[in-house]
mmCIF file of C-alpha atoms in Angstrom:
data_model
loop_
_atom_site.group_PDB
_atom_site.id
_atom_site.type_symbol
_atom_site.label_atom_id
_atom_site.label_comp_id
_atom_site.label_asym_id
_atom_site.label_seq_id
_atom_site.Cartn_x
_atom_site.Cartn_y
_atom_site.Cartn_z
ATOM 1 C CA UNK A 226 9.625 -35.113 1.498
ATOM 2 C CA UNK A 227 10.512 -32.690 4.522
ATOM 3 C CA UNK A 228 12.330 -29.294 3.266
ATOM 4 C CA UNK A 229 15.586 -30.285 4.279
ATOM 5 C CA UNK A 230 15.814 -33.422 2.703
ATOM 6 C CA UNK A 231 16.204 -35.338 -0.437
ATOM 7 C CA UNK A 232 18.804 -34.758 -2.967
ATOM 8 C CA UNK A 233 20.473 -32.205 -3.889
ATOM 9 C CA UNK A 234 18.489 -31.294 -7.011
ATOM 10 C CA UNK A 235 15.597 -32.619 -5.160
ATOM 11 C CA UNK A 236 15.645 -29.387 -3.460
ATOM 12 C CA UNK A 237 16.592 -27.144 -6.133
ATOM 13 C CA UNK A 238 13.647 -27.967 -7.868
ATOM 14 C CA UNK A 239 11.433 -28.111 -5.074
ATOM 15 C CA UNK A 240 12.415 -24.203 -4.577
ATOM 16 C CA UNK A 241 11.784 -23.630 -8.320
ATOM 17 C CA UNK A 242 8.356 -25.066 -7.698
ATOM 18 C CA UNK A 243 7.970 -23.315 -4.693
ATOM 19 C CA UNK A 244 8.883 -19.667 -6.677
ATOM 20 C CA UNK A 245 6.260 -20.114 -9.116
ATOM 21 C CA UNK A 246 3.623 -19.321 -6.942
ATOM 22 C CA UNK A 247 5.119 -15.804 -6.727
ATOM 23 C CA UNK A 248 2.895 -15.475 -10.620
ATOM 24 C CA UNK A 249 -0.492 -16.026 -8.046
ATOM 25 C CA UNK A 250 0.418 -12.482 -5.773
ATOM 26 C CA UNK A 251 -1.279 -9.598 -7.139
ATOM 27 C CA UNK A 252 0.044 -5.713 -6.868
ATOM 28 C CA UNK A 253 -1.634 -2.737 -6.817
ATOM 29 C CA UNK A 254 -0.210 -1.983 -9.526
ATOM 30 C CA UNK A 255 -1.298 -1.769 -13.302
ATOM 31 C CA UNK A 256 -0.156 -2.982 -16.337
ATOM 32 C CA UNK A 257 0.998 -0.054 -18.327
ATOM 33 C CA UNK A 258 -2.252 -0.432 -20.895
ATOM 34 C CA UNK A 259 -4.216 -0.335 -17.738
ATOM 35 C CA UNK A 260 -6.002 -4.182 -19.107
ATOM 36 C CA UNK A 261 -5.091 -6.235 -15.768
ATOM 37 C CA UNK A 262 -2.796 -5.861 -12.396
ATOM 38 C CA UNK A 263 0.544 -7.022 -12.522
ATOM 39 C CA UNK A 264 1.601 -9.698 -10.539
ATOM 40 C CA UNK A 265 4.825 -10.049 -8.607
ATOM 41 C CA UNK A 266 6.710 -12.463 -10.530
ATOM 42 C CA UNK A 267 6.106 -9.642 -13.754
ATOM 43 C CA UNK A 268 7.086 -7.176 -11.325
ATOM 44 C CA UNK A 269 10.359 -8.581 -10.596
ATOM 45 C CA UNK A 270 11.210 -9.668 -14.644
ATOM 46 C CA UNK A 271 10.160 -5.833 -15.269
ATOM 47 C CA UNK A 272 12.804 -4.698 -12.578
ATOM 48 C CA UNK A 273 15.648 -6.754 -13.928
ATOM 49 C CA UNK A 274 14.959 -4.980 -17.688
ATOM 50 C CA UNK A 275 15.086 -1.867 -16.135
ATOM 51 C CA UNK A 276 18.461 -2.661 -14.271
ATOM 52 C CA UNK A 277 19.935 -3.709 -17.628
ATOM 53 C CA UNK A 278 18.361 -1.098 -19.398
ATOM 54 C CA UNK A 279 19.320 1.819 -16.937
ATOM 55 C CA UNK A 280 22.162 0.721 -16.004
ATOM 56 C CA UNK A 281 23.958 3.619 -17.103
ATOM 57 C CA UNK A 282 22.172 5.366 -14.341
ATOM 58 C CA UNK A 283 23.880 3.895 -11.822
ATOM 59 C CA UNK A 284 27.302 4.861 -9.750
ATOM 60 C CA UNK A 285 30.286 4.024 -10.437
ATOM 61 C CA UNK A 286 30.026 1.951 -7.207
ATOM 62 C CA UNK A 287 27.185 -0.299 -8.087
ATOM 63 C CA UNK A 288 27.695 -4.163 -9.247
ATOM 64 C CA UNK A 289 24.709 -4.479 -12.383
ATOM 65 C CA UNK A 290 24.610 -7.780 -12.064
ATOM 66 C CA UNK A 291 24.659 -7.894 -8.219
ATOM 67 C CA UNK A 292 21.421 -5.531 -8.723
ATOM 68 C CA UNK A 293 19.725 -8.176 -11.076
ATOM 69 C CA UNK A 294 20.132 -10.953 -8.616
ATOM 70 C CA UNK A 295 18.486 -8.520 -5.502
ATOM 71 C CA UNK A 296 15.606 -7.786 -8.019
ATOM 72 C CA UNK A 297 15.261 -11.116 -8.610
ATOM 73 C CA UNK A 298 14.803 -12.929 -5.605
ATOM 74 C CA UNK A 299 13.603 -9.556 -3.519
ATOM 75 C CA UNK A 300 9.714 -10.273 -4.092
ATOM 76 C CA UNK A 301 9.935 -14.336 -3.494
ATOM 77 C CA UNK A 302 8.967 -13.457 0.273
ATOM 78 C CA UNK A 303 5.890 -12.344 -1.281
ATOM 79 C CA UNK A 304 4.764 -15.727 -1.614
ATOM 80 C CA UNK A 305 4.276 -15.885 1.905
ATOM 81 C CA UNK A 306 3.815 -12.301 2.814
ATOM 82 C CA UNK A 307 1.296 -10.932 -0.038
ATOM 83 C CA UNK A 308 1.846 -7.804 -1.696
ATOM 84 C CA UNK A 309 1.916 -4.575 0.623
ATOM 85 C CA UNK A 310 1.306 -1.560 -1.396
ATOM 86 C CA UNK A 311 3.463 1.752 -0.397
ATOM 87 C CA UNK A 312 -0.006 3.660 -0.373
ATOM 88 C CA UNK A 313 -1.749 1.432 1.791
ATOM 89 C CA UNK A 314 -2.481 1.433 5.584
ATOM 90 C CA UNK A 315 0.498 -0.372 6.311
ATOM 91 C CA UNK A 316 1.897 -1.761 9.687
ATOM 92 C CA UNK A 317 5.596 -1.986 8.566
ATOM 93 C CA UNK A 318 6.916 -3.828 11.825
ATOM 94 C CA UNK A 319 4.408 -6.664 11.583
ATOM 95 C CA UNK A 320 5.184 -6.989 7.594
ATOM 96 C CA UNK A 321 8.889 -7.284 8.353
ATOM 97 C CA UNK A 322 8.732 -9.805 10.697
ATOM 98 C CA UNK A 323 6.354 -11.747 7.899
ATOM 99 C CA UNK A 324 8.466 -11.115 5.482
ATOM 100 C CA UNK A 325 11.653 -12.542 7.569
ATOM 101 C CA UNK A 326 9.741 -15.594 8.392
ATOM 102 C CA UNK A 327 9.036 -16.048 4.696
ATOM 103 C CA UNK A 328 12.460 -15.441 3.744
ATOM 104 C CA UNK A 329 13.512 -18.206 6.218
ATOM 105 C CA UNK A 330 10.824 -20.813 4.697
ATOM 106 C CA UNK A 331 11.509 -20.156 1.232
ATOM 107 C CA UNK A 332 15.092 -20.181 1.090
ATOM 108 C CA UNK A 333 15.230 -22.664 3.405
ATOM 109 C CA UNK A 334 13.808 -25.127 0.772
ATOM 110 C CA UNK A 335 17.057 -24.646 -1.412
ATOM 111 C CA UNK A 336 20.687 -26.249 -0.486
ATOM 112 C CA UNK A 337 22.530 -24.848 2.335
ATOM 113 C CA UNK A 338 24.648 -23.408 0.137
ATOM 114 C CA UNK A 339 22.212 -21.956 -2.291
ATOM 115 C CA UNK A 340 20.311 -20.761 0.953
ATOM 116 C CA UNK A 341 22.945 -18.744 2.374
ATOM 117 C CA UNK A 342 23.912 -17.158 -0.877
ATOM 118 C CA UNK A 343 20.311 -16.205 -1.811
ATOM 119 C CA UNK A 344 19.749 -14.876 1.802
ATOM 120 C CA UNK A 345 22.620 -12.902 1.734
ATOM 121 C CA UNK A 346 21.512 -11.039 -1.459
ATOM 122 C CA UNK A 347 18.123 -10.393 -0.187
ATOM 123 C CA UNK A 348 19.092 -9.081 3.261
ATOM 124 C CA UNK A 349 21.681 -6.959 1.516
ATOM 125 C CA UNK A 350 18.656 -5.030 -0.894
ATOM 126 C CA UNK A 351 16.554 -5.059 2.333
ATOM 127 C CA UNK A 352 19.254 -3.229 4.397
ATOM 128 C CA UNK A 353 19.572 -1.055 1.805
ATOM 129 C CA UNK A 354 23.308 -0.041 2.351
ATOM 130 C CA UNK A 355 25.549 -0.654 -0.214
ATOM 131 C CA UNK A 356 25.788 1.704 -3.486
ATOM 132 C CA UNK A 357 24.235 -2.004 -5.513
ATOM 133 C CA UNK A 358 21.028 -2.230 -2.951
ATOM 134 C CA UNK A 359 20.463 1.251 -3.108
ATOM 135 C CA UNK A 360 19.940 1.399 -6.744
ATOM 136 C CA UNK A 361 17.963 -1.986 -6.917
ATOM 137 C CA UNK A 362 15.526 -0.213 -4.203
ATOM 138 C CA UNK A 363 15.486 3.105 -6.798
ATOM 139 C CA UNK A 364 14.157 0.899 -9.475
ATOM 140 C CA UNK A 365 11.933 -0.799 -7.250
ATOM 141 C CA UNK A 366 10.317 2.518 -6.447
ATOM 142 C CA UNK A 367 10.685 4.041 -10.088
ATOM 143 C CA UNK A 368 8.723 1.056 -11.790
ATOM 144 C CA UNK A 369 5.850 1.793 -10.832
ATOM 145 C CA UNK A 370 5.385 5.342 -11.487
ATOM 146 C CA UNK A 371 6.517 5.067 -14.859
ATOM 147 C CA UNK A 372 3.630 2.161 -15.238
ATOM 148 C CA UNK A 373 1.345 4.117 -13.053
ATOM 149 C CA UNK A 374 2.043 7.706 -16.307
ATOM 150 C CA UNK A 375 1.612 5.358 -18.868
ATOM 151 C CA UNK A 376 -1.836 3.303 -17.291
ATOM 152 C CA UNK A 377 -3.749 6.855 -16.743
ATOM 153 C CA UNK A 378 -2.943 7.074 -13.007
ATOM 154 C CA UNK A 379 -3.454 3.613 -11.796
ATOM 155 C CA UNK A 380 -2.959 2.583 -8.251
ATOM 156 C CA UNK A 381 -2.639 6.531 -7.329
ATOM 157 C CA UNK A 382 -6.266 7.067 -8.290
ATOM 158 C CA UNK A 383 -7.255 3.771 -6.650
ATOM 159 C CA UNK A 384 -5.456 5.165 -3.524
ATOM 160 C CA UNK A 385 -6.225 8.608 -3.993
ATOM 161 C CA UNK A 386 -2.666 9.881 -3.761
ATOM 162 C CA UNK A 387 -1.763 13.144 -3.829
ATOM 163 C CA UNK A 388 1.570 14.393 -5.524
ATOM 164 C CA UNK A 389 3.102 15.135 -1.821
ATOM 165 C CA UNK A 390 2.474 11.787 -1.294
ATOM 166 C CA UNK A 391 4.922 10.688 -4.060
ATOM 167 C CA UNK A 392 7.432 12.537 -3.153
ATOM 168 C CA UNK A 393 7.283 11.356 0.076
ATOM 169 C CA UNK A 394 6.862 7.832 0.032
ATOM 170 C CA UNK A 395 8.765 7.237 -3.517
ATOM 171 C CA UNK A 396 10.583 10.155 -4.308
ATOM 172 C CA UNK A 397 13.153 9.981 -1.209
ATOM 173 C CA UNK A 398 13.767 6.451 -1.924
ATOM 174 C CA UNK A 399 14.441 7.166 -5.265
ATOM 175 C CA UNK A 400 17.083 9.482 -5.066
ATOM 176 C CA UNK A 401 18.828 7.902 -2.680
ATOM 177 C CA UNK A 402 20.162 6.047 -5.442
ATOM 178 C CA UNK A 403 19.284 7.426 -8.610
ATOM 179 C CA UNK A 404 18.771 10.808 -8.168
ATOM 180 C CA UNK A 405 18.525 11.709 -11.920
ATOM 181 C CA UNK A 406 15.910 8.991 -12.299
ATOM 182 C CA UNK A 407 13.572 10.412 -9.660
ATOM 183 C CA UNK A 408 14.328 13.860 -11.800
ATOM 184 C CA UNK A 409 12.774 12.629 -14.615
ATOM 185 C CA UNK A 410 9.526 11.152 -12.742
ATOM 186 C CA UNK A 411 9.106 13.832 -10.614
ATOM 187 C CA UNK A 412 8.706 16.168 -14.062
ATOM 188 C CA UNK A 413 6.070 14.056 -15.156
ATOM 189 C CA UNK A 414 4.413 13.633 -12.081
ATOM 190 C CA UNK A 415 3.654 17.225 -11.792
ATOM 191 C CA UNK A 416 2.658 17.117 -15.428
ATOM 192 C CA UNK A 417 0.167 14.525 -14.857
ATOM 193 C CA UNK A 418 -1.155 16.178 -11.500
ATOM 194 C CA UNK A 419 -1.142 19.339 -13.306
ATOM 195 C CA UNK A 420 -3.239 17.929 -16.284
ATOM 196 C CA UNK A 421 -5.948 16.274 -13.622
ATOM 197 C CA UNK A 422 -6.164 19.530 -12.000
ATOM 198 C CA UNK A 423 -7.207 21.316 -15.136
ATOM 199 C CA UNK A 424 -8.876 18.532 -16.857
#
């Protein structure tokens, strides 16, 4: 069977197949009792608990359950693309165009219909311009910082990040959308940085 045929529910499932393999991509980044890495499809269950969970941190603007479908379906290209970590050496025109070829494959598999809705929710969190996709990218950047505290360091020490790098790479992105999130790990970031200084 092609991707674009068969039944309707043919291709549903085929999809729901398809997504599983997002449980085989690896991050850089720790479970929070530092035993294994996390893959993406953890990742992405992770970030929808911390959209319901926060949600009060979010704007007046911002559509919770809009947020829960970006974080969702915003790793699947993963699949395809493999996991880029923020402190790597990273080449970020060449992963976008990956990353849009992937999208195009793997929600391709689904029903037009299905396709084009699923699409449209992922290129909204990657454009990154309504009050809902700027949140959804917050959490995206806050997760792992809180696992990375609670692991001993995590993929900072296995990148050798410096605090300035934080605040640079995550922080901003943070803020943008939930600035009194990024508050909060940027106190215990120094507090952690502080305590390897003197430890």
């Amino acid at each position: 069977m092609s991707e674009t045929t068969g039944t309707r529910l043919d291709r549903q499932i085929a999809f729901l197949n398809e997504a599983d393999k997002l449980k085989n991509t690896i991050r850089a980044t720790e479970l929070c009792d530092n035993s294994r890495y996390e893959n993406s499809a953890e990742h992405s269950w992770h970030l929808t608990l911390y959209a319901m969970v926060l949600a009060d941190q979010a704007g007046p603007d911002v559509d919770i359950t809009g947020v829960i479908k970006m974080l969702i379906l915003h790793d699947l290209v993963e699949i395809d693309a493999g996991d880029n970590p923020i402190f790597g050496d990273l080449d970020h025109a060449a992963i976008e165009k990956q990353e849009q070829a992937a999208a195009d494959r793997i929600f391709g598999l689904l029903p037009d219909d299905l396709r084009d809705s699923f699409r449209r929710i992922w290129d909204e969190f990657e454009a990154a311009q309504t009050p809902s996709a700027q949140f959804a990218k917050s959490l995206d950047r806050f997760q792992p910082p809180m696992q990375n505290l609670q692991s001993g360091g995590g993929s900072w020490i296995d990148f050798d990040v410096t605090e300035q790098q934080i605040h640079d790479r995550v922080g901003s992105k943070i803020a943008i959308g939930a600035p009194n999130l990024w508050a909060y790990a940027k106190a215990r970031i120094a507090t952690f940085f502080a305590d390897r200084s003197t430890g």
